[in-house]
């Protein structure tokens, strides 16, 4: 029996009505979702059960981003399990609590167990989980130097710099434009400290996503004829304590957290 690897082969068996009852907007999208393991064939109300069984036996599910993500986490957890937490904690700026590493992130403790699991009262997601695991594995304990540099200048950041600009700095700028007072109030609630620098930014705040990895947020409010500006700078020592990809995830996670907080507390449930 030949394997089904192409969504068109699944699409050919569908009613092509685009009814949406499966939870996706079109039959083609449904076929692709089935191959990616996101949907089951039985979710289509028009497929005969015998056809579902026949096609199901031939499907070879593609690896999804989630598959790759989980595989990466398992490898990181394997490396964490080899570490001696008692000697590691001081280097990380962490505490040892009941055998777990308690690492402070924006004023909240996240605990990593000896098996690499994460425990926290906060919502758990990969924005913080993967960077925490990398931090535990890679951190050399280098103290921040107070020398702020653009993300793109860090080792290994070149391939991520465009993403950092478009998915981290720009979205945060838009949030600050729309909710300036609220955004900076939230930063302060999460432990941000004002920083006085030359350059004339209207707001300059240092935050600590991880104990040895500070971020500097600079925001220039819009003026007549000039759009606002925002950048996120890193201490030059950051590359000694974490990798560039994890910095990207941390920044993205902070923005997603702020988005959710604004949506939760806005009167009409909108960001803009």
C-alpha positions as protocol buffer text, in pm:
chain_id: "A"
residue {
  index: 1
  type: UNK
  ca { x: 0 y: 0 z: 0 }
}
residue {
  index: 2
  type: UNK
  ca { x: 156 y: 330 z: -114 }
}
residue {
  index: 3
  type: UNK
  ca { x: 215 y: 607 z: 137 }
}
residue {
  index: 4
  type: UNK
  ca { x: 24 y: 936 z: 125 }
}
residue {
  index: 5
  type: UNK
  ca { x: 272 y: 1223 z: 140 }
}
residue {
  index: 6
  type: UNK
  ca { x: 94 y: 1488 z: -66 }
}
residue {
  index: 7
  type: UNK
  ca { x: -209 y: 1683 z: 60 }
}
residue {
  index: 8
  type: UNK
  ca { x: -353 y: 1679 z: -293 }
}
residue {
  index: 9
  type: UNK
  ca { x: -410 y: 1305 z: -261 }
}
residue {
  index: 10
  type: UNK
  ca { x: -619 y: 1364 z: 52 }
}
residue {
  index: 11
  type: UNK
  ca { x: -793 y: 1661 z: -110 }
}
residue {
  index: 12
  type: UNK
  ca { x: -904 y: 1439 z: -398 }
}
residue {
  index: 13
  type: UNK
  ca { x: -1112 y: 1230 z: -156 }
}
residue {
  index: 14
  type: UNK
  ca { x: -1283 y: 1530 z: 5 }
}
residue {
  index: 15
  type: UNK
  ca { x: -1617 y: 1687 z: -86 }
}
residue {
  index: 16
  type: UNK
  ca { x: -1443 y: 2015 z: -182 }
}
residue {
  index: 17
  type: UNK
  ca { x: -1729 y: 2211 z: -28 }
}
residue {
  index: 18
  type: UNK
  ca { x: -1511 y: 2428 z: 198 }
}
residue {
  index: 19
  type: UNK
  ca { x: -1787 y: 2400 z: 457 }
}
residue {
  index: 20
  type: UNK
  ca { x: -1557 y: 2473 z: 749 }
}
residue {
  index: 21
  type: UNK
  ca { x: -1719 y: 2213 z: 976 }
}
residue {
  index: 22
  type: UNK
  ca { x: -1379 y: 2051 z: 1033 }
}
residue {
  index: 23
  type: UNK
  ca { x: -1251 y: 2370 z: 1196 }
}
residue {
  index: 24
  type: UNK
  ca { x: -1040 y: 2503 z: 908 }
}
residue {
  index: 25
  type: UNK
  ca { x: -1165 y: 2733 z: 630 }
}
residue {
  index: 26
  type: UNK
  ca { x: -1106 y: 2514 z: 322 }
}
residue {
  index: 27
  type: UNK
  ca { x: -1076 y: 2151 z: 217 }
}
residue {
  index: 28
  type: UNK
  ca { x: -720 y: 2209 z: 95 }
}
residue {
  index: 29
  type: UNK
  ca { x: -623 y: 2355 z: 431 }
}
residue {
  index: 30
  type: UNK
  ca { x: -784 y: 2055 z: 600 }
}
residue {
  index: 31
  type: UNK
  ca { x: -583 y: 1813 z: 382 }
}
residue {
  index: 32
  type: UNK
  ca { x: -259 y: 1989 z: 475 }
}
residue {
  index: 33
  type: UNK
  ca { x: -355 y: 1991 z: 844 }
}
residue {
  index: 34
  type: UNK
  ca { x: -416 y: 1615 z: 834 }
}
residue {
  index: 35
  type: UNK
  ca { x: -68 y: 1550 z: 696 }
}
residue {
  index: 36
  type: UNK
  ca { x: 84 y: 1776 z: 962 }
}
residue {
  index: 37
  type: UNK
  ca { x: -98 y: 1586 z: 1236 }
}
residue {
  index: 38
  type: UNK
  ca { x: -308 y: 1888 z: 1334 }
}
residue {
  index: 39
  type: UNK
  ca { x: -640 y: 1735 z: 1222 }
}
residue {
  index: 40
  type: UNK
  ca { x: -787 y: 1386 z: 1201 }
}
residue {
  index: 41
  type: UNK
  ca { x: -955 y: 1261 z: 882 }
}
residue {
  index: 42
  type: UNK
  ca { x: -1267 y: 1181 z: 1085 }
}
residue {
  index: 43
  type: UNK
  ca { x: -1314 y: 1555 z: 1144 }
}
residue {
  index: 44
  type: UNK
  ca { x: -1455 y: 1579 z: 791 }
}
residue {
  index: 45
  type: UNK
  ca { x: -1831 y: 1507 z: 817 }
}
residue {
  index: 46
  type: UNK
  ca { x: -1853 y: 1403 z: 451 }
}
residue {
  index: 47
  type: UNK
  ca { x: -1589 y: 1128 z: 451 }
}
residue {
  index: 48
  type: UNK
  ca { x: -1717 y: 774 z: 468 }
}
residue {
  index: 49
  type: UNK
  ca { x: -1568 y: 586 z: 768 }
}
residue {
  index: 50
  type: UNK
  ca { x: -1430 y: 321 z: 534 }
}
residue {
  index: 51
  type: UNK
  ca { x: -1247 y: 590 z: 335 }
}
residue {
  index: 52
  type: UNK
  ca { x: -1116 y: 741 z: 658 }
}
residue {
  index: 53
  type: UNK
  ca { x: -973 y: 402 z: 757 }
}
residue {
  index: 54
  type: UNK
  ca { x: -825 y: 338 z: 413 }
}
residue {
  index: 55
  type: UNK
  ca { x: -660 y: 680 z: 383 }
}
residue {
  index: 56
  type: UNK
  ca { x: -546 y: 678 z: 745 }
}
residue {
  index: 57
  type: UNK
  ca { x: -342 y: 365 z: 688 }
}
residue {
  index: 58
  type: UNK
  ca { x: -150 y: 538 z: 407 }
}
residue {
  index: 59
  type: UNK
  ca { x: -73 y: 873 z: 571 }
}
residue {
  index: 60
  type: UNK
  ca { x: 286 y: 957 z: 658 }
}
residue {
  index: 61
  type: UNK
  ca { x: 264 y: 1261 z: 880 }
}
residue {
  index: 62
  type: UNK
  ca { x: 515 y: 1538 z: 813 }
}
residue {
  index: 63
  type: UNK
  ca { x: 732 y: 1662 z: 1095 }
}
residue {
  index: 64
  type: UNK
  ca { x: 587 y: 1981 z: 1233 }
}
residue {
  index: 65
  type: UNK
  ca { x: 757 y: 2274 z: 1402 }
}
residue {
  index: 66
  type: UNK
  ca { x: 614 y: 2140 z: 1726 }
}
residue {
  index: 67
  type: UNK
  ca { x: 788 y: 1806 z: 1664 }
}
residue {
  index: 68
  type: UNK
  ca { x: 1120 y: 1984 z: 1615 }
}
residue {
  index: 69
  type: UNK
  ca { x: 1054 y: 2199 z: 1919 }
}
residue {
  index: 70
  type: UNK
  ca { x: 984 y: 1901 z: 2142 }
}
residue {
  index: 71
  type: UNK
  ca { x: 1290 y: 1718 z: 2012 }
}
residue {
  index: 72
  type: UNK
  ca { x: 1506 y: 2021 z: 2094 }
}
residue {
  index: 73
  type: UNK
  ca { x: 1360 y: 2039 z: 2446 }
}
residue {
  index: 74
  type: UNK
  ca { x: 1430 y: 1670 z: 2508 }
}
residue {
  index: 75
  type: UNK
  ca { x: 1795 y: 1716 z: 2406 }
}
residue {
  index: 76
  type: UNK
  ca { x: 1831 y: 2024 z: 2629 }
}
residue {
  index: 77
  type: UNK
  ca { x: 1674 y: 1837 z: 2921 }
}
residue {
  index: 78
  type: UNK
  ca { x: 1920 y: 1553 z: 2867 }
}
residue {
  index: 79
  type: UNK
  ca { x: 2209 y: 1799 z: 2895 }
}
residue {
  index: 80
  type: UNK
  ca { x: 2061 y: 1967 z: 3204 }
}
residue {
  index: 81
  type: UNK
  ca { x: 2029 y: 1629 z: 3378 }
}
residue {
  index: 82
  type: UNK
  ca { x: 2409 y: 1594 z: 3365 }
}
residue {
  index: 83
  type: UNK
  ca { x: 2473 y: 1917 z: 3559 }
}
residue {
  index: 84
  type: UNK
  ca { x: 2553 y: 1971 z: 3927 }
}
residue {
  index: 85
  type: UNK
  ca { x: 2296 y: 2227 z: 4041 }
}
residue {
  index: 86
  type: UNK
  ca { x: 2466 y: 2305 z: 4372 }
}
residue {
  index: 87
  type: UNK
  ca { x: 2780 y: 2435 z: 4202 }
}
residue {
  index: 88
  type: UNK
  ca { x: 2586 y: 2588 z: 3913 }
}
residue {
  index: 89
  type: UNK
  ca { x: 2343 y: 2810 z: 4106 }
}
residue {
  index: 90
  type: UNK
  ca { x: 2590 y: 3091 z: 4202 }
}
residue {
  index: 91
  type: UNK
  ca { x: 2711 y: 3118 z: 3842 }
}
residue {
  index: 92
  type: UNK
  ca { x: 2356 y: 3163 z: 3717 }
}
residue {
  index: 93
  type: UNK
  ca { x: 2254 y: 3411 z: 3984 }
}
residue {
  index: 94
  type: UNK
  ca { x: 1998 y: 3149 z: 4086 }
}
residue {
  index: 95
  type: UNK
  ca { x: 1892 y: 2987 z: 4415 }
}
residue {
  index: 96
  type: UNK
  ca { x: 1872 y: 2620 z: 4504 }
}
residue {
  index: 97
  type: UNK
  ca { x: 1521 y: 2547 z: 4632 }
}
residue {
  index: 98
  type: UNK
  ca { x: 1436 y: 2189 z: 4728 }
}
residue {
  index: 99
  type: UNK
  ca { x: 1691 y: 2063 z: 4480 }
}
residue {
  index: 100
  type: UNK
  ca { x: 1562 y: 2282 z: 4194 }
}
residue {
  index: 101
  type: UNK
  ca { x: 1723 y: 2587 z: 4035 }
}
residue {
  index: 102
  type: UNK
  ca { x: 1506 y: 2892 z: 4104 }
}
residue {
  index: 103
  type: UNK
  ca { x: 1583 y: 3150 z: 3834 }
}
residue {
  index: 104
  type: UNK
  ca { x: 1427 y: 3493 z: 3845 }
}
residue {
  index: 105
  type: UNK
  ca { x: 1271 y: 3619 z: 3523 }
}
residue {
  index: 106
  type: UNK
  ca { x: 1118 y: 3968 z: 3532 }
}
residue {
  index: 107
  type: UNK
  ca { x: 1059 y: 3939 z: 3905 }
}
residue {
  index: 108
  type: UNK
  ca { x: 902 y: 3591 z: 3889 }
}
residue {
  index: 109
  type: UNK
  ca { x: 1076 y: 3268 z: 3990 }
}
residue {
  index: 110
  type: UNK
  ca { x: 1091 y: 2984 z: 3739 }
}
residue {
  index: 111
  type: UNK
  ca { x: 1228 y: 2654 z: 3870 }
}
residue {
  index: 112
  type: UNK
  ca { x: 1422 y: 2400 z: 3665 }
}
residue {
  index: 113
  type: UNK
  ca { x: 1422 y: 2049 z: 3811 }
}
residue {
  index: 114
  type: UNK
  ca { x: 1723 y: 1813 z: 3791 }
}
residue {
  index: 115
  type: UNK
  ca { x: 1545 y: 1638 z: 3501 }
}
residue {
  index: 116
  type: UNK
  ca { x: 1505 y: 1967 z: 3313 }
}
residue {
  index: 117
  type: UNK
  ca { x: 1135 y: 2025 z: 3374 }
}
residue {
  index: 118
  type: UNK
  ca { x: 1011 y: 2378 z: 3441 }
}
residue {
  index: 119
  type: UNK
  ca { x: 791 y: 2466 z: 3739 }
}
residue {
  index: 120
  type: UNK
  ca { x: 627 y: 2806 z: 3787 }
}
residue {
  index: 121
  type: UNK
  ca { x: 307 y: 2976 z: 3897 }
}
residue {
  index: 122
  type: UNK
  ca { x: 323 y: 3170 z: 3570 }
}
residue {
  index: 123
  type: UNK
  ca { x: 188 y: 3047 z: 3239 }
}
residue {
  index: 124
  type: UNK
  ca { x: 441 y: 2803 z: 3093 }
}
residue {
  index: 125
  type: UNK
  ca { x: 536 y: 2832 z: 2729 }
}
residue {
  index: 126
  type: UNK
  ca { x: 837 y: 2789 z: 2504 }
}
residue {
  index: 127
  type: UNK
  ca { x: 912 y: 3163 z: 2500 }
}
residue {
  index: 128
  type: UNK
  ca { x: 1073 y: 3120 z: 2843 }
}
residue {
  index: 129
  type: UNK
  ca { x: 1128 y: 2743 z: 2871 }
}
residue {
  index: 130
  type: UNK
  ca { x: 1385 y: 2702 z: 2593 }
}
residue {
  index: 131
  type: UNK
  ca { x: 1586 y: 3015 z: 2688 }
}
residue {
  index: 132
  type: UNK
  ca { x: 1593 y: 2900 z: 3052 }
}
residue {
  index: 133
  type: UNK
  ca { x: 1732 y: 2561 z: 2955 }
}
residue {
  index: 134
  type: UNK
  ca { x: 1997 y: 2722 z: 2734 }
}
residue {
  index: 135
  type: UNK
  ca { x: 2081 y: 2967 z: 3013 }
}
residue {
  index: 136
  type: UNK
  ca { x: 2136 y: 2681 z: 3259 }
}
residue {
  index: 137
  type: UNK
  ca { x: 2359 y: 2499 z: 3008 }
}
residue {
  index: 138
  type: UNK
  ca { x: 2553 y: 2792 z: 2856 }
}
residue {
  index: 139
  type: UNK
  ca { x: 2582 y: 3061 z: 3124 }
}
residue {
  index: 140
  type: UNK
  ca { x: 2942 y: 3132 z: 3221 }
}
residue {
  index: 141
  type: UNK
  ca { x: 2838 y: 3370 z: 3498 }
}
residue {
  index: 142
  type: UNK
  ca { x: 2993 y: 3673 z: 3330 }
}
residue {
  index: 143
  type: UNK
  ca { x: 2869 y: 3987 z: 3500 }
}
residue {
  index: 144
  type: UNK
  ca { x: 2705 y: 4258 z: 3283 }
}
residue {
  index: 145
  type: UNK
  ca { x: 2952 y: 4531 z: 3189 }
}
residue {
  index: 146
  type: UNK
  ca { x: 2709 y: 4817 z: 3132 }
}
residue {
  index: 147
  type: UNK
  ca { x: 2819 y: 4840 z: 2768 }
}
residue {
  index: 148
  type: UNK
  ca { x: 2502 y: 4832 z: 2556 }
}
residue {
  index: 149
  type: UNK
  ca { x: 2518 y: 4704 z: 2199 }
}
residue {
  index: 150
  type: UNK
  ca { x: 2263 y: 4627 z: 1923 }
}
residue {
  index: 151
  type: UNK
  ca { x: 2140 y: 4270 z: 1903 }
}
residue {
  index: 152
  type: UNK
  ca { x: 2287 y: 4223 z: 1553 }
}
residue {
  index: 153
  type: UNK
  ca { x: 2643 y: 4272 z: 1684 }
}
residue {
  index: 154
  type: UNK
  ca { x: 2627 y: 3970 z: 1916 }
}
residue {
  index: 155
  type: UNK
  ca { x: 2796 y: 3646 z: 1804 }
}
residue {
  index: 156
  type: UNK
  ca { x: 2553 y: 3426 z: 1614 }
}
residue {
  index: 157
  type: UNK
  ca { x: 2290 y: 3698 z: 1588 }
}
residue {
  index: 158
  type: UNK
  ca { x: 2329 y: 3782 z: 1218 }
}
residue {
  index: 159
  type: UNK
  ca { x: 2075 y: 3526 z: 1093 }
}
residue {
  index: 160
  type: UNK
  ca { x: 1822 y: 3634 z: 1359 }
}
residue {
  index: 161
  type: UNK
  ca { x: 1869 y: 4012 z: 1345 }
}
residue {
  index: 162
  type: UNK
  ca { x: 1596 y: 4081 z: 1089 }
}
residue {
  index: 163
  type: UNK
  ca { x: 1352 y: 3871 z: 1288 }
}
residue {
  index: 164
  type: UNK
  ca { x: 1452 y: 4055 z: 1606 }
}
residue {
  index: 165
  type: UNK
  ca { x: 1386 y: 4390 z: 1441 }
}
residue {
  index: 166
  type: UNK
  ca { x: 1054 y: 4300 z: 1280 }
}
residue {
  index: 167
  type: UNK
  ca { x: 908 y: 4064 z: 1540 }
}
residue {
  index: 168
  type: UNK
  ca { x: 1043 y: 4215 z: 1862 }
}
residue {
  index: 169
  type: UNK
  ca { x: 1142 y: 4581 z: 1835 }
}
residue {
  index: 170
  type: UNK
  ca { x: 873 y: 4692 z: 1588 }
}
residue {
  index: 171
  type: UNK
  ca { x: 578 y: 4524 z: 1767 }
}
residue {
  index: 172
  type: UNK
  ca { x: 693 y: 4669 z: 2098 }
}
residue {
  index: 173
  type: UNK
  ca { x: 717 y: 5014 z: 1938 }
}
residue {
  index: 174
  type: UNK
  ca { x: 360 y: 4983 z: 1811 }
}
residue {
  index: 175
  type: UNK
  ca { x: 240 y: 4878 z: 2156 }
}
residue {
  index: 176
  type: UNK
  ca { x: 421 y: 5173 z: 2313 }
}
residue {
  index: 177
  type: UNK
  ca { x: 269 y: 5411 z: 2056 }
}
residue {
  index: 178
  type: UNK
  ca { x: -82 y: 5288 z: 2135 }
}
residue {
  index: 179
  type: UNK
  ca { x: -47 y: 5233 z: 2511 }
}
residue {
  index: 180
  type: UNK
  ca { x: 254 y: 5438 z: 2618 }
}
residue {
  index: 181
  type: UNK
  ca { x: 170 y: 5493 z: 2985 }
}
residue {
  index: 182
  type: UNK
  ca { x: 40 y: 5138 z: 3031 }
}
residue {
  index: 183
  type: UNK
  ca { x: 341 y: 4971 z: 2867 }
}
residue {
  index: 184
  type: UNK
  ca { x: 594 y: 5152 z: 3083 }
}
residue {
  index: 185
  type: UNK
  ca { x: 384 y: 5101 z: 3393 }
}
residue {
  index: 186
  type: UNK
  ca { x: 392 y: 4727 z: 3317 }
}
residue {
  index: 187
  type: UNK
  ca { x: 768 y: 4739 z: 3271 }
}
residue {
  index: 188
  type: UNK
  ca { x: 801 y: 4892 z: 3617 }
}
residue {
  index: 189
  type: UNK
  ca { x: 571 y: 4626 z: 3764 }
}
residue {
  index: 190
  type: UNK
  ca { x: 810 y: 4365 z: 3627 }
}
residue {
  index: 191
  type: UNK
  ca { x: 1110 y: 4526 z: 3793 }
}
residue {
  index: 192
  type: UNK
  ca { x: 1234 y: 4767 z: 3526 }
}
residue {
  index: 193
  type: UNK
  ca { x: 1481 y: 5033 z: 3640 }
}
residue {
  index: 194
  type: UNK
  ca { x: 1522 y: 5371 z: 3469 }
}
residue {
  index: 195
  type: UNK
  ca { x: 1861 y: 5434 z: 3308 }
}
residue {
  index: 196
  type: UNK
  ca { x: 2005 y: 5775 z: 3224 }
}
residue {
  index: 197
  type: UNK
  ca { x: 2200 y: 5767 z: 2897 }
}
residue {
  index: 198
  type: UNK
  ca { x: 2311 y: 6014 z: 2635 }
}
residue {
  index: 199
  type: UNK
  ca { x: 2094 y: 5991 z: 2325 }
}
residue {
  index: 200
  type: UNK
  ca { x: 1783 y: 6167 z: 2445 }
}
residue {
  index: 201
  type: UNK
  ca { x: 1535 y: 5878 z: 2457 }
}
residue {
  index: 202
  type: UNK
  ca { x: 1210 y: 5970 z: 2630 }
}
residue {
  index: 203
  type: UNK
  ca { x: 1215 y: 5638 z: 2813 }
}
residue {
  index: 204
  type: UNK
  ca { x: 1520 y: 5421 z: 2888 }
}
residue {
  index: 205
  type: UNK
  ca { x: 1459 y: 5119 z: 3108 }
}
residue {
  index: 206
  type: UNK
  ca { x: 1668 y: 4820 z: 3207 }
}
residue {
  index: 207
  type: UNK
  ca { x: 1486 y: 4491 z: 3256 }
}
residue {
  index: 208
  type: UNK
  ca { x: 1614 y: 4151 z: 3367 }
}
residue {
  index: 209
  type: UNK
  ca { x: 1463 y: 3867 z: 3165 }
}
residue {
  index: 210
  type: UNK
  ca { x: 1738 y: 3653 z: 3320 }
}
residue {
  index: 211
  type: UNK
  ca { x: 1974 y: 3740 z: 3608 }
}
residue {
  index: 212
  type: UNK
  ca { x: 2286 y: 3780 z: 3389 }
}
residue {
  index: 213
  type: UNK
  ca { x: 2110 y: 3892 z: 3069 }
}
residue {
  index: 214
  type: UNK
  ca { x: 1975 y: 4248 z: 3103 }
}
residue {
  index: 215
  type: UNK
  ca { x: 1788 y: 4426 z: 2824 }
}
residue {
  index: 216
  type: UNK
  ca { x: 1785 y: 4804 z: 2770 }
}
residue {
  index: 217
  type: UNK
  ca { x: 1462 y: 4941 z: 2619 }
}
residue {
  index: 218
  type: UNK
  ca { x: 1492 y: 5286 z: 2457 }
}
residue {
  index: 219
  type: UNK
  ca { x: 1180 y: 5461 z: 2329 }
}
residue {
  index: 220
  type: UNK
  ca { x: 1149 y: 5798 z: 2158 }
}
residue {
  index: 221
  type: UNK
  ca { x: 791 y: 5924 z: 2149 }
}
residue {
  index: 222
  type: UNK
  ca { x: 653 y: 6048 z: 1815 }
}
residue {
  index: 223
  type: UNK
  ca { x: 682 y: 6417 z: 1743 }
}
residue {
  index: 224
  type: UNK
  ca { x: 522 y: 6631 z: 1478 }
}
residue {
  index: 225
  type: UNK
  ca { x: 651 y: 6505 z: 1146 }
}
residue {
  index: 226
  type: UNK
  ca { x: 860 y: 6227 z: 1304 }
}
residue {
  index: 227
  type: UNK
  ca { x: 758 y: 5872 z: 1385 }
}
residue {
  index: 228
  type: UNK
  ca { x: 846 y: 5711 z: 1716 }
}
residue {
  index: 229
  type: UNK
  ca { x: 1161 y: 5498 z: 1755 }
}
residue {
  index: 230
  type: UNK
  ca { x: 1237 y: 5202 z: 1979 }
}
residue {
  index: 231
  type: UNK
  ca { x: 1534 y: 4975 z: 2019 }
}
residue {
  index: 232
  type: UNK
  ca { x: 1628 y: 4688 z: 2247 }
}
residue {
  index: 233
  type: UNK
  ca { x: 1997 y: 4680 z: 2336 }
}
residue {
  index: 234
  type: UNK
  ca { x: 2192 y: 4400 z: 2503 }
}
residue {
  index: 235
  type: UNK
  ca { x: 2486 y: 4408 z: 2736 }
}
residue {
  index: 236
  type: UNK
  ca { x: 2802 y: 4307 z: 2551 }
}
residue {
  index: 237
  type: UNK
  ca { x: 2845 y: 4021 z: 2798 }
}
residue {
  index: 238
  type: UNK
  ca { x: 2516 y: 3858 z: 2689 }
}
residue {
  index: 239
  type: UNK
  ca { x: 2689 y: 3618 z: 2449 }
}
residue {
  index: 240
  type: UNK
  ca { x: 2887 y: 3475 z: 2741 }
}
residue {
  index: 241
  type: UNK
  ca { x: 2569 y: 3372 z: 2917 }
}
residue {
  index: 242
  type: UNK
  ca { x: 2317 y: 3272 z: 2651 }
}
residue {
  index: 243
  type: UNK
  ca { x: 2283 y: 3229 z: 2275 }
}
residue {
  index: 244
  type: UNK
  ca { x: 2134 y: 3472 z: 2023 }
}
residue {
  index: 245
  type: UNK
  ca { x: 1830 y: 3257 z: 1944 }
}
residue {
  index: 246
  type: UNK
  ca { x: 1729 y: 3248 z: 2310 }
}
residue {
  index: 247
  type: UNK
  ca { x: 1755 y: 3628 z: 2337 }
}
residue {
  index: 248
  type: UNK
  ca { x: 1516 y: 3645 z: 2042 }
}
residue {
  index: 249
  type: UNK
  ca { x: 1270 y: 3412 z: 2214 }
}
residue {
  index: 250
  type: UNK
  ca { x: 1292 y: 3607 z: 2541 }
}
residue {
  index: 251
  type: UNK
  ca { x: 1218 y: 3938 z: 2369 }
}
residue {
  index: 252
  type: UNK
  ca { x: 932 y: 3786 z: 2171 }
}
residue {
  index: 253
  type: UNK
  ca { x: 793 y: 3630 z: 2487 }
}
residue {
  index: 254
  type: UNK
  ca { x: 791 y: 3963 z: 2671 }
}
residue {
  index: 255
  type: UNK
  ca { x: 599 y: 4124 z: 2386 }
}
residue {
  index: 256
  type: UNK
  ca { x: 346 y: 3839 z: 2372 }
}
residue {
  index: 257
  type: UNK
  ca { x: 299 y: 3867 z: 2748 }
}
residue {
  index: 258
  type: UNK
  ca { x: 232 y: 4242 z: 2721 }
}
residue {
  index: 259
  type: UNK
  ca { x: -10 y: 4183 z: 2432 }
}
residue {
  index: 260
  type: UNK
  ca { x: -210 y: 3939 z: 2642 }
}
residue {
  index: 261
  type: UNK
  ca { x: -212 y: 4169 z: 2943 }
}
residue {
  index: 262
  type: UNK
  ca { x: -336 y: 4462 z: 2735 }
}
residue {
  index: 263
  type: UNK
  ca { x: -606 y: 4249 z: 2571 }
}
residue {
  index: 264
  type: UNK
  ca { x: -717 y: 4121 z: 2909 }
}
residue {
  index: 265
  type: UNK
  ca { x: -752 y: 4467 z: 3061 }
}
residue {
  index: 266
  type: UNK
  ca { x: -866 y: 4675 z: 2763 }
}
residue {
  index: 267
  type: UNK
  ca { x: -1230 y: 4778 z: 2761 }
}
residue {
  index: 268
  type: UNK
  ca { x: -1308 y: 4646 z: 2414 }
}
residue {
  index: 269
  type: UNK
  ca { x: -1058 y: 4358 z: 2405 }
}
residue {
  index: 270
  type: UNK
  ca { x: -847 y: 4521 z: 2134 }
}
residue {
  index: 271
  type: UNK
  ca { x: -479 y: 4610 z: 2109 }
}
residue {
  index: 272
  type: UNK
  ca { x: -518 y: 4913 z: 1881 }
}
